[in-house]
């Protein structure tokens, strides 16, 4: 899938994030990873594990044992990271994932909008199960829209690609069902606050123009309030 239409949108998002607008993205594998101006939960976890701190040690202990990081620890991690950029806007990807995390975020910040990319279950399942990985480099291919030049081989080294256990159909189905069960209460939480915006579709290029138009309207509204 070619995403040339995102170039202009990316520049606009950079402008929006320099304004104090706070956005939460909710949806797994809906194409949102094409944007780079995102505070990703995974990147925060990785960063925290590097530093010898109470939070870092707690997080590392959970990850090393294959356990989920508790809500209170995760919330403290994210809020600590947000304090370093609180004078500008931000976009959260992967947090909050529970109502408890959402409440912790709301205790400190006012979220301007929550964007739910509503992509059908089967579409997401197809994208995830089409992924093949070159383990030594971490390069990821998708046989549907980003295939390797030679089937089954890495473009750079010619070494074989593998399908990770996490990308196998039975595992993906289980993860998605668990994700939807966990996410619905968070969506309802933000829906009740009147900040949830849902965009439905199956292709990134068709969804993003609607997201772009919405963010332009949101930015205009905020600028009018500030003026």
PDB file of N, CA and C in Angstrom, residues 78-183:
ATOM      1  N   UNK A  78       4.002   6.700  32.023  1.00  0.00           N
ATOM      2  CA  UNK A  78       3.542   7.585  30.959  1.00  0.00           C
ATOM      3  C   UNK A  78       3.457   9.021  31.444  1.00  0.00           C
ATOM      4  N   UNK A  79       2.917   9.230  32.633  1.00  0.00           N
ATOM      5  CA  UNK A  79       2.783  10.596  33.152  1.00  0.00           C
ATOM      6  C   UNK A  79       4.149  11.237  33.366  1.00  0.00           C
ATOM      7  N   UNK A  80       5.111  10.436  33.792  1.00  0.00           N
ATOM      8  CA  UNK A  80       6.471  10.956  33.955  1.00  0.00           C
ATOM      9  C   UNK A  80       7.041  11.406  32.620  1.00  0.00           C
ATOM     10  N   UNK A  81       6.789  10.626  31.574  1.00  0.00           N
ATOM     11  CA  UNK A  81       7.267  10.983  30.235  1.00  0.00           C
ATOM     12  C   UNK A  81       6.558  12.230  29.716  1.00  0.00           C
ATOM     13  N   UNK A  82       5.251  12.333  29.960  1.00  0.00           N
ATOM     14  CA  UNK A  82       4.485  13.478  29.454  1.00  0.00           C
ATOM     15  C   UNK A  82       4.910  14.786  30.112  1.00  0.00           C
ATOM     16  N   UNK A  83       5.365  14.711  31.342  1.00  0.00           N
ATOM     17  CA  UNK A  83       5.793  15.941  32.024  1.00  0.00           C
ATOM     18  C   UNK A  83       6.967  16.599  31.317  1.00  0.00           C
ATOM     19  N   UNK A  84       7.725  15.815  30.555  1.00  0.00           N
ATOM     20  CA  UNK A  84       8.878  16.386  29.850  1.00  0.00           C
ATOM     21  C   UNK A  84       8.461  17.152  28.606  1.00  0.00           C
ATOM     22  N   UNK A  85       7.201  16.992  28.177  1.00  0.00           N
ATOM     23  CA  UNK A  85       6.740  17.662  26.953  1.00  0.00           C
ATOM     24  C   UNK A  85       5.404  18.354  27.169  1.00  0.00           C
ATOM     25  N   UNK A  86       5.070  18.671  28.425  1.00  0.00           N
ATOM     26  CA  UNK A  86       3.718  19.141  28.706  1.00  0.00           C
ATOM     27  C   UNK A  86       3.416  20.530  28.150  1.00  0.00           C
ATOM     28  N   UNK A  87       4.425  21.264  27.705  1.00  0.00           N
ATOM     29  CA  UNK A  87       4.174  22.576  27.118  1.00  0.00           C
ATOM     30  C   UNK A  87       3.787  22.491  25.645  1.00  0.00           C
ATOM     31  N   UNK A  88       3.830  21.301  25.087  1.00  0.00           N
ATOM     32  CA  UNK A  88       3.424  21.122  23.689  1.00  0.00           C
ATOM     33  C   UNK A  88       2.336  20.066  23.625  1.00  0.00           C
ATOM     34  N   UNK A  89       1.773  19.870  22.436  1.00  0.00           N
ATOM     35  CA  UNK A  89       0.762  18.838  22.291  1.00  0.00           C
ATOM     36  C   UNK A  89       1.401  17.467  22.206  1.00  0.00           C
ATOM     37  N   UNK A  90       0.607  16.456  22.409  1.00  0.00           N
ATOM     38  CA  UNK A  90       1.130  15.102  22.262  1.00  0.00           C
ATOM     39  C   UNK A  90       0.050  14.157  21.769  1.00  0.00           C
ATOM     40  N   UNK A  91       0.511  13.023  21.243  1.00  0.00           N
ATOM     41  CA  UNK A  91      -0.365  11.972  20.749  1.00  0.00           C
ATOM     42  C   UNK A  91       0.077  10.666  21.385  1.00  0.00           C
ATOM     43  N   UNK A  92      -0.824   9.987  22.060  1.00  0.00           N
ATOM     44  CA  UNK A  92      -0.492   8.739  22.735  1.00  0.00           C
ATOM     45  C   UNK A  92      -0.950   7.545  21.911  1.00  0.00           C
ATOM     46  N   UNK A  93      -0.079   6.574  21.786  1.00  0.00           N
ATOM     47  CA  UNK A  93      -0.375   5.343  21.050  1.00  0.00           C
ATOM     48  C   UNK A  93      -0.146   4.168  21.988  1.00  0.00           C
ATOM     49  N   UNK A  94      -1.206   3.422  22.313  1.00  0.00           N
ATOM     50  CA  UNK A  94      -1.051   2.260  23.185  1.00  0.00           C
ATOM     51  C   UNK A  94      -1.326   2.547  24.643  1.00  0.00           C
ATOM     52  N   UNK A  95      -1.727   3.748  24.968  1.00  0.00           N
ATOM     53  CA  UNK A  95      -2.074   4.129  26.340  1.00  0.00           C
ATOM     54  C   UNK A  95      -3.121   5.227  26.267  1.00  0.00           C
ATOM     55  N   UNK A  96      -4.167   5.157  27.079  1.00  0.00           N
ATOM     56  CA  UNK A  96      -4.478   4.129  28.082  1.00  0.00           C
ATOM     57  C   UNK A  96      -5.133   2.899  27.467  1.00  0.00           C
ATOM     58  N   UNK A  97      -4.896   1.762  28.104  1.00  0.00           N
ATOM     59  CA  UNK A  97      -5.509   0.516  27.646  1.00  0.00           C
ATOM     60  C   UNK A  97      -6.570   0.005  28.613  1.00  0.00           C
ATOM     61  N   UNK A  98      -6.676   0.633  29.768  1.00  0.00           N
ATOM     62  CA  UNK A  98      -7.704   0.263  30.738  1.00  0.00           C
ATOM     63  C   UNK A  98      -8.360   1.536  31.251  1.00  0.00           C
ATOM     64  N   UNK A  99      -9.543   1.375  31.852  1.00  0.00           N
ATOM     65  CA  UNK A  99     -10.234   2.532  32.419  1.00  0.00           C
ATOM     66  C   UNK A  99      -9.411   3.134  33.550  1.00  0.00           C
ATOM     67  N   UNK A 100      -8.754   2.289  34.324  1.00  0.00           N
ATOM     68  CA  UNK A 100      -7.908   2.784  35.411  1.00  0.00           C
ATOM     69  C   UNK A 100      -6.805   3.690  34.876  1.00  0.00           C
ATOM     70  N   UNK A 101      -6.176   3.298  33.774  1.00  0.00           N
ATOM     71  CA  UNK A 101      -5.140   4.133  33.164  1.00  0.00           C
ATOM     72  C   UNK A 101      -5.735   5.425  32.624  1.00  0.00           C
ATOM     73  N   UNK A 102      -6.925   5.346  32.031  1.00  0.00           N
ATOM     74  CA  UNK A 102      -7.589   6.545  31.506  1.00  0.00           C
ATOM     75  C   UNK A 102      -7.901   7.523  32.629  1.00  0.00           C
ATOM     76  N   UNK A 103      -8.356   7.011  33.750  1.00  0.00           N
ATOM     77  CA  UNK A 103      -8.670   7.870  34.896  1.00  0.00           C
ATOM     78  C   UNK A 103      -7.414   8.530  35.447  1.00  0.00           C
ATOM     79  N   UNK A 104      -6.310   7.779  35.485  1.00  0.00           N
ATOM     80  CA  UNK A 104      -5.048   8.347  35.962  1.00  0.00           C
ATOM     81  C   UNK A 104      -4.583   9.469  35.045  1.00  0.00           C
ATOM     82  N   UNK A 105      -4.753   9.290  33.741  1.00  0.00           N
ATOM     83  CA  UNK A 105      -4.384  10.331  32.779  1.00  0.00           C
ATOM     84  C   UNK A 105      -5.258  11.564  32.972  1.00  0.00           C
ATOM     85  N   UNK A 106      -6.563  11.349  33.162  1.00  0.00           N
ATOM     86  CA  UNK A 106      -7.495  12.468  33.330  1.00  0.00           C
ATOM     87  C   UNK A 106      -7.269  13.231  34.624  1.00  0.00           C
ATOM     88  N   UNK A 107      -6.678  12.581  35.613  1.00  0.00           N
ATOM     89  CA  UNK A 107      -6.397  13.269  36.876  1.00  0.00           C
ATOM     90  C   UNK A 107      -5.365  14.373  36.699  1.00  0.00           C
ATOM     91  N   UNK A 108      -4.546  14.258  35.655  1.00  0.00           N
ATOM     92  CA  UNK A 108      -3.447  15.210  35.455  1.00  0.00           C
ATOM     93  C   UNK A 108      -3.667  16.078  34.220  1.00  0.00           C
ATOM     94  N   UNK A 109      -4.171  15.504  33.147  1.00  0.00           N
ATOM     95  CA  UNK A 109      -4.321  16.231  31.887  1.00  0.00           C
ATOM     96  C   UNK A 109      -5.760  16.149  31.375  1.00  0.00           C
ATOM     97  N   UNK A 110      -6.123  17.128  30.579  1.00  0.00           N
ATOM     98  CA  UNK A 110      -7.394  17.091  29.859  1.00  0.00           C
ATOM     99  C   UNK A 110      -7.118  16.611  28.441  1.00  0.00           C
ATOM    100  N   UNK A 111      -7.656  15.463  28.097  1.00  0.00           N
ATOM    101  CA  UNK A 111      -7.483  14.919  26.748  1.00  0.00           C
ATOM    102  C   UNK A 111      -8.452  15.628  25.812  1.00  0.00           C
ATOM    103  N   UNK A 112      -7.932  16.210  24.736  1.00  0.00           N
ATOM    104  CA  UNK A 112      -8.771  16.945  23.794  1.00  0.00           C
ATOM    105  C   UNK A 112      -9.625  16.030  22.935  1.00  0.00           C
ATOM    106  N   UNK A 113      -9.057  14.934  22.508  1.00  0.00           N
ATOM    107  CA  UNK A 113      -9.828  14.026  21.650  1.00  0.00           C
ATOM    108  C   UNK A 113      -9.242  12.623  21.700  1.00  0.00           C
ATOM    109  N   UNK A 114     -10.091  11.652  21.493  1.00  0.00           N
ATOM    110  CA  UNK A 114      -9.685  10.251  21.405  1.00  0.00           C
ATOM    111  C   UNK A 114     -10.138   9.740  20.043  1.00  0.00           C
ATOM    112  N   UNK A 115      -9.200   9.266  19.247  1.00  0.00           N
ATOM    113  CA  UNK A 115      -9.500   8.801  17.895  1.00  0.00           C
ATOM    114  C   UNK A 115      -9.482   7.276  17.866  1.00  0.00           C
ATOM    115  N   UNK A 116     -10.611   6.699  17.522  1.00  0.00           N
ATOM    116  CA  UNK A 116     -10.733   5.252  17.396  1.00  0.00           C
ATOM    117  C   UNK A 116     -10.783   4.893  15.918  1.00  0.00           C
ATOM    118  N   UNK A 117      -9.768   4.180  15.448  1.00  0.00           N
ATOM    119  CA  UNK A 117      -9.748   3.718  14.061  1.00  0.00           C
ATOM    120  C   UNK A 117     -10.443   2.361  14.011  1.00  0.00           C
ATOM    121  N   UNK A 118     -11.663   2.369  13.553  1.00  0.00           N
ATOM    122  CA  UNK A 118     -12.519   1.188  13.589  1.00  0.00           C
ATOM    123  C   UNK A 118     -12.350   0.363  12.317  1.00  0.00           C
ATOM    124  N   UNK A 119     -11.390  -0.536  12.360  1.00  0.00           N
ATOM    125  CA  UNK A 119     -11.106  -1.409  11.216  1.00  0.00           C
ATOM    126  C   UNK A 119     -11.676  -2.795  11.529  1.00  0.00           C
ATOM    127  N   UNK A 120     -12.393  -3.418  10.594  1.00  0.00           N
ATOM    128  CA  UNK A 120     -13.001  -4.721  10.858  1.00  0.00           C
ATOM    129  C   UNK A 120     -12.002  -5.760  11.352  1.00  0.00           C
ATOM    130  N   UNK A 121     -12.488  -6.630  12.216  1.00  0.00           N
ATOM    131  CA  UNK A 121     -11.686  -7.685  12.821  1.00  0.00           C
ATOM    132  C   UNK A 121     -10.918  -8.479  11.770  1.00  0.00           C
ATOM    133  N   UNK A 122     -11.595  -8.910  10.706  1.00  0.00           N
ATOM    134  CA  UNK A 122     -10.953  -9.760   9.703  1.00  0.00           C
ATOM    135  C   UNK A 122      -9.850  -9.023   8.948  1.00  0.00           C
ATOM    136  N   UNK A 123     -10.036  -7.709   8.754  1.00  0.00           N
ATOM    137  CA  UNK A 123      -9.006  -6.920   8.070  1.00  0.00           C
ATOM    138  C   UNK A 123      -7.738  -6.865   8.904  1.00  0.00           C
ATOM    139  N   UNK A 124      -7.897  -6.596  10.192  1.00  0.00           N
ATOM    140  CA  UNK A 124      -6.733  -6.536  11.081  1.00  0.00           C
ATOM    141  C   UNK A 124      -6.066  -7.904  11.169  1.00  0.00           C
ATOM    142  N   UNK A 125      -6.874  -8.939  11.281  1.00  0.00           N
ATOM    143  CA  UNK A 125      -6.326 -10.296  11.368  1.00  0.00           C
ATOM    144  C   UNK A 125      -5.504 -10.619  10.123  1.00  0.00           C
ATOM    145  N   UNK A 126      -6.001 -10.242   8.952  1.00  0.00           N
ATOM    146  CA  UNK A 126      -5.284 -10.502   7.707  1.00  0.00           C
ATOM    147  C   UNK A 126      -3.953  -9.765   7.676  1.00  0.00           C
ATOM    148  N   UNK A 127      -3.942  -8.504   8.137  1.00  0.00           N
ATOM    149  CA  UNK A 127      -2.699  -7.725   8.133  1.00  0.00           C
ATOM    150  C   UNK A 127      -1.654  -8.350   9.045  1.00  0.00           C
ATOM    151  N   UNK A 128      -2.094  -8.752  10.234  1.00  0.00           N
ATOM    152  CA  UNK A 128      -1.144  -9.289  11.200  1.00  0.00           C
ATOM    153  C   UNK A 128      -0.604 -10.651  10.774  1.00  0.00           C
ATOM    154  N   UNK A 129      -1.471 -11.491  10.231  1.00  0.00           N
ATOM    155  CA  UNK A 129      -1.017 -12.832   9.846  1.00  0.00           C
ATOM    156  C   UNK A 129      -0.252 -12.831   8.531  1.00  0.00           C
ATOM    157  N   UNK A 130      -0.187 -11.686   7.864  1.00  0.00           N
ATOM    158  CA  UNK A 130       0.585 -11.566   6.618  1.00  0.00           C
ATOM    159  C   UNK A 130       1.999 -11.050   6.866  1.00  0.00           C
ATOM    160  N   UNK A 131       2.348 -10.858   8.141  1.00  0.00           N
ATOM    161  CA  UNK A 131       3.670 -10.306   8.459  1.00  0.00           C
ATOM    162  C   UNK A 131       4.725 -11.408   8.555  1.00  0.00           C
ATOM    163  N   UNK A 132       5.873 -11.113   7.937  1.00  0.00           N
ATOM    164  CA  UNK A 132       7.029 -11.998   8.012  1.00  0.00           C
ATOM    165  C   UNK A 132       8.237 -11.158   8.396  1.00  0.00           C
ATOM    166  N   UNK A 133       9.106 -11.728   9.210  1.00  0.00           N
ATOM    167  CA  UNK A 133      10.171 -10.946   9.841  1.00  0.00           C
ATOM    168  C   UNK A 133      11.550 -11.521   9.552  1.00  0.00           C
ATOM    169  N   UNK A 134      12.516 -10.605   9.352  1.00  0.00           N
ATOM    170  CA  UNK A 134      13.928 -10.988   9.301  1.00  0.00           C
ATOM    171  C   UNK A 134      14.476 -10.738  10.704  1.00  0.00           C
ATOM    172  N   UNK A 135      14.626 -11.799  11.472  1.00  0.00           N
ATOM    173  CA  UNK A 135      14.943 -11.651  12.891  1.00  0.00           C
ATOM    174  C   UNK A 135      16.239 -10.898  13.186  1.00  0.00           C
ATOM    175  N   UNK A 136      17.344 -11.181  12.478  1.00  0.00           N
ATOM    176  CA  UNK A 136      18.591 -10.480  12.824  1.00  0.00           C
ATOM    177  C   UNK A 136      18.494  -8.961  12.729  1.00  0.00           C
ATOM    178  N   UNK A 137      17.748  -8.445  11.757  1.00  0.00           N
ATOM    179  CA  UNK A 137      17.667  -6.990  11.567  1.00  0.00           C
ATOM    180  C   UNK A 137      16.387  -6.389  12.125  1.00  0.00           C
ATOM    181  N   UNK A 138      15.363  -7.226  12.302  1.00  0.00           N
ATOM    182  CA  UNK A 138      14.070  -6.714  12.741  1.00  0.00           C
ATOM    183  C   UNK A 138      13.209  -6.191  11.606  1.00  0.00           C
ATOM    184  N   UNK A 139      13.687  -6.319  10.351  1.00  0.00           N
ATOM    185  CA  UNK A 139      12.881  -5.848   9.220  1.00  0.00           C
ATOM    186  C   UNK A 139      11.609  -6.683   9.098  1.00  0.00           C
ATOM    187  N   UNK A 140      10.487  -5.981   8.894  1.00  0.00           N
ATOM    188  CA  UNK A 140       9.190  -6.646   8.814  1.00  0.00           C
ATOM    189  C   UNK A 140       8.587  -6.427   7.432  1.00  0.00           C
ATOM    190  N   UNK A 141       8.092  -7.482   6.842  1.00  0.00           N
ATOM    191  CA  UNK A 141       7.433  -7.422   5.535  1.00  0.00           C
ATOM    192  C   UNK A 141       5.971  -7.837   5.695  1.00  0.00           C
ATOM    193  N   UNK A 142       5.154  -7.392   4.760  1.00  0.00           N
ATOM    194  CA  UNK A 142       3.766  -7.832   4.713  1.00  0.00           C
ATOM    195  C   UNK A 142       3.493  -8.316   3.293  1.00  0.00           C
ATOM    196  N   UNK A 143       3.082  -9.552   3.161  1.00  0.00           N
ATOM    197  CA  UNK A 143       2.955 -10.127   1.820  1.00  0.00           C
ATOM    198  C   UNK A 143       1.849  -9.469   0.999  1.00  0.00           C
ATOM    199  N   UNK A 144       0.980  -8.698   1.646  1.00  0.00           N
ATOM    200  CA  UNK A 144      -0.104  -8.032   0.924  1.00  0.00           C
ATOM    201  C   UNK A 144       0.296  -6.679   0.362  1.00  0.00           C
ATOM    202  N   UNK A 145       0.986  -5.843   1.184  1.00  0.00           N
ATOM    203  CA  UNK A 145       1.281  -4.496   0.700  1.00  0.00           C
ATOM    204  C   UNK A 145       2.732  -4.059   0.871  1.00  0.00           C
ATOM    205  N   UNK A 146       3.581  -4.899   1.441  1.00  0.00           N
ATOM    206  CA  UNK A 146       5.011  -4.585   1.511  1.00  0.00           C
ATOM    207  C   UNK A 146       5.804  -5.887   1.396  1.00  0.00           C
ATOM    208  N   UNK A 147       5.632  -6.614   0.281  1.00  0.00           N
ATOM    209  CA  UNK A 147       6.259  -7.928   0.156  1.00  0.00           C
ATOM    210  C   UNK A 147       7.756  -7.822  -0.115  1.00  0.00           C
ATOM    211  N   UNK A 148       8.510  -8.866   0.243  1.00  0.00           N
ATOM    212  CA  UNK A 148       9.931  -8.891  -0.120  1.00  0.00           C
ATOM    213  C   UNK A 148      10.071  -9.050  -1.630  1.00  0.00           C
ATOM    214  N   UNK A 149      11.230  -8.640  -2.150  1.00  0.00           N
ATOM    215  CA  UNK A 149      11.458  -8.757  -3.593  1.00  0.00           C
ATOM    216  C   UNK A 149      11.422 -10.214  -4.045  1.00  0.00           C
ATOM    217  N   UNK A 150      11.961 -11.086  -3.202  1.00  0.00           N
ATOM    218  CA  UNK A 150      11.912 -12.529  -3.464  1.00  0.00           C
ATOM    219  C   UNK A 150      11.135 -13.168  -2.321  1.00  0.00           C
ATOM    220  N   UNK A 151      10.098 -13.893  -2.643  1.00  0.00           N
ATOM    221  CA  UNK A 151       9.226 -14.470  -1.621  1.00  0.00           C
ATOM    222  C   UNK A 151      10.016 -15.266  -0.586  1.00  0.00           C
ATOM    223  N   UNK A 152       9.798 -14.930   0.680  1.00  0.00           N
ATOM    224  CA  UNK A 152      10.411 -15.679   1.769  1.00  0.00           C
ATOM    225  C   UNK A 152      11.820 -15.275   2.125  1.00  0.00           C
ATOM    226  N   UNK A 153      12.393 -14.260   1.404  1.00  0.00           N
ATOM    227  CA  UNK A 153      13.780 -13.868   1.650  1.00  0.00           C
ATOM    228  C   UNK A 153      13.885 -12.376   1.951  1.00  0.00           C
ATOM    229  N   UNK A 154      14.804 -12.029   2.852  1.00  0.00           N
ATOM    230  CA  UNK A 154      15.052 -10.633   3.199  1.00  0.00           C
ATOM    231  C   UNK A 154      15.678  -9.890   2.026  1.00  0.00           C
ATOM    232  N   UNK A 155      15.220  -8.665   1.771  1.00  0.00           N
ATOM    233  CA  UNK A 155      15.722  -7.883   0.635  1.00  0.00           C
ATOM    234  C   UNK A 155      17.205  -7.583   0.746  1.00  0.00           C
ATOM    235  N   UNK A 156      17.695  -7.310   1.957  1.00  0.00           N
ATOM    236  CA  UNK A 156      19.081  -6.870   2.132  1.00  0.00           C
ATOM    237  C   UNK A 156      20.075  -8.024   2.160  1.00  0.00           C
ATOM    238  N   UNK A 157      19.726  -9.098   2.842  1.00  0.00           N
ATOM    239  CA  UNK A 157      20.699 -10.175   3.064  1.00  0.00           C
ATOM    240  C   UNK A 157      20.395 -11.452   2.285  1.00  0.00           C
ATOM    241  N   UNK A 158      19.164 -11.598   1.814  1.00  0.00           N
ATOM    242  CA  UNK A 158      18.778 -12.836   1.150  1.00  0.00           C
ATOM    243  C   UNK A 158      18.519 -13.977   2.115  1.00  0.00           C
ATOM    244  N   UNK A 159      18.567 -13.682   3.408  1.00  0.00           N
ATOM    245  CA  UNK A 159      18.328 -14.709   4.420  1.00  0.00           C
ATOM    246  C   UNK A 159      16.824 -14.977   4.552  1.00  0.00           C
ATOM    247  N   UNK A 160      16.462 -16.159   5.057  1.00  0.00           N
ATOM    248  CA  UNK A 160      15.041 -16.509   5.137  1.00  0.00           C
ATOM    249  C   UNK A 160      14.272 -15.669   6.155  1.00  0.00           C
ATOM    250  N   UNK A 161      13.015 -15.420   5.832  1.00  0.00           N
ATOM    251  CA  UNK A 161      12.108 -14.733   6.743  1.00  0.00           C
ATOM    252  C   UNK A 161      11.330 -15.775   7.536  1.00  0.00           C
ATOM    253  N   UNK A 162      10.887 -15.384   8.725  1.00  0.00           N
ATOM    254  CA  UNK A 162      10.072 -16.299   9.518  1.00  0.00           C
ATOM    255  C   UNK A 162       8.792 -15.590   9.937  1.00  0.00           C
ATOM    256  N   UNK A 163       7.785 -16.375  10.243  1.00  0.00           N
ATOM    257  CA  UNK A 163       6.575 -15.806  10.823  1.00  0.00           C
ATOM    258  C   UNK A 163       6.648 -16.034  12.326  1.00  0.00           C
ATOM    259  N   UNK A 164       6.683 -14.937  13.075  1.00  0.00           N
ATOM    260  CA  UNK A 164       6.770 -15.045  14.520  1.00  0.00           C
ATOM    261  C   UNK A 164       5.522 -15.731  15.071  1.00  0.00           C
ATOM    262  N   UNK A 165       5.669 -16.353  16.232  1.00  0.00           N
ATOM    263  CA  UNK A 165       4.523 -17.007  16.866  1.00  0.00           C
ATOM    264  C   UNK A 165       3.386 -16.020  17.088  1.00  0.00           C
ATOM    265  N   UNK A 166       3.734 -14.768  17.422  1.00  0.00           N
ATOM    266  CA  UNK A 166       2.719 -13.740  17.674  1.00  0.00           C
ATOM    267  C   UNK A 166       1.911 -13.403  16.426  1.00  0.00           C
ATOM    268  N   UNK A 167       2.449 -13.724  15.245  1.00  0.00           N
ATOM    269  CA  UNK A 167       1.769 -13.387  13.992  1.00  0.00           C
ATOM    270  C   UNK A 167       1.024 -14.569  13.375  1.00  0.00           C
ATOM    271  N   UNK A 168       1.034 -15.701  14.048  1.00  0.00           N
ATOM    272  CA  UNK A 168       0.328 -16.866  13.522  1.00  0.00           C
ATOM    273  C   UNK A 168      -1.176 -16.731  13.778  1.00  0.00           C
ATOM    274  N   UNK A 169      -2.010 -17.247  12.858  1.00  0.00           N
ATOM    275  CA  UNK A 169      -3.457 -16.992  12.908  1.00  0.00           C
ATOM    276  C   UNK A 169      -4.116 -17.252  14.255  1.00  0.00           C
ATOM    277  N   UNK A 170      -3.824 -18.389  14.877  1.00  0.00           N
ATOM    278  CA  UNK A 170      -4.497 -18.713  16.135  1.00  0.00           C
ATOM    279  C   UNK A 170      -4.108 -17.740  17.250  1.00  0.00           C
ATOM    280  N   UNK A 171      -2.825 -17.329  17.252  1.00  0.00           N
ATOM    281  CA  UNK A 171      -2.368 -16.379  18.263  1.00  0.00           C
ATOM    282  C   UNK A 171      -2.970 -15.008  18.027  1.00  0.00           C
ATOM    283  N   UNK A 172      -2.994 -14.579  16.771  1.00  0.00           N
ATOM    284  CA  UNK A 172      -3.557 -13.267  16.431  1.00  0.00           C
ATOM    285  C   UNK A 172      -5.034 -13.200  16.809  1.00  0.00           C
ATOM    286  N   UNK A 173      -5.784 -14.240  16.491  1.00  0.00           N
ATOM    287  CA  UNK A 173      -7.213 -14.258  16.827  1.00  0.00           C
ATOM    288  C   UNK A 173      -7.419 -14.124  18.328  1.00  0.00           C
ATOM    289  N   UNK A 174      -6.641 -14.847  19.091  1.00  0.00           N
ATOM    290  CA  UNK A 174      -6.751 -14.784  20.556  1.00  0.00           C
ATOM    291  C   UNK A 174      -6.403 -13.390  21.075  1.00  0.00           C
ATOM    292  N   UNK A 175      -5.335 -12.810  20.541  1.00  0.00           N
ATOM    293  CA  UNK A 175      -4.919 -11.476  20.982  1.00  0.00           C
ATOM    294  C   UNK A 175      -5.967 -10.427  20.648  1.00  0.00           C
ATOM    295  N   UNK A 176      -6.535 -10.497  19.442  1.00  0.00           N
ATOM    296  CA  UNK A 176      -7.510  -9.493  19.025  1.00  0.00           C
ATOM    297  C   UNK A 176      -8.786  -9.568  19.856  1.00  0.00           C
ATOM    298  N   UNK A 177      -9.236 -10.782  20.159  1.00  0.00           N
ATOM    299  CA  UNK A 177     -10.432 -10.920  20.987  1.00  0.00           C
ATOM    300  C   UNK A 177     -10.178 -10.362  22.382  1.00  0.00           C
ATOM    301  N   UNK A 178      -9.004 -10.641  22.927  1.00  0.00           N
ATOM    302  CA  UNK A 178      -8.641 -10.105  24.239  1.00  0.00           C
ATOM    303  C   UNK A 178      -8.549  -8.589  24.192  1.00  0.00           C
ATOM    304  N   UNK A 179      -7.964  -8.068  23.113  1.00  0.00           N
ATOM    305  CA  UNK A 179      -7.808  -6.621  22.960  1.00  0.00           C
ATOM    306  C   UNK A 179      -9.172  -5.931  22.898  1.00  0.00           C
ATOM    307  N   UNK A 180     -10.088  -6.496  22.123  1.00  0.00           N
ATOM    308  CA  UNK A 180     -11.404  -5.875  21.988  1.00  0.00           C
ATOM    309  C   UNK A 180     -12.159  -5.889  23.312  1.00  0.00           C
ATOM    310  N   UNK A 181     -12.031  -6.990  24.059  1.00  0.00           N
ATOM    311  CA  UNK A 181     -12.682  -7.070  25.367  1.00  0.00           C
ATOM    312  C   UNK A 181     -12.132  -6.009  26.310  1.00  0.00           C
ATOM    313  N   UNK A 182     -10.823  -5.785  26.249  1.00  0.00           N
ATOM    314  CA  UNK A 182     -10.174  -4.809  27.120  1.00  0.00           C
ATOM    315  C   UNK A 182     -10.454  -3.385  26.678  1.00  0.00           C
ATOM    316  N   UNK A 183     -10.532  -3.160  25.379  1.00  0.00           N
ATOM    317  CA  UNK A 183     -10.636  -1.803  24.853  1.00  0.00           C
ATOM    318  C   UNK A 183     -12.040  -1.219  24.944  1.00  0.00           C
TER     319      UNK A 183
END
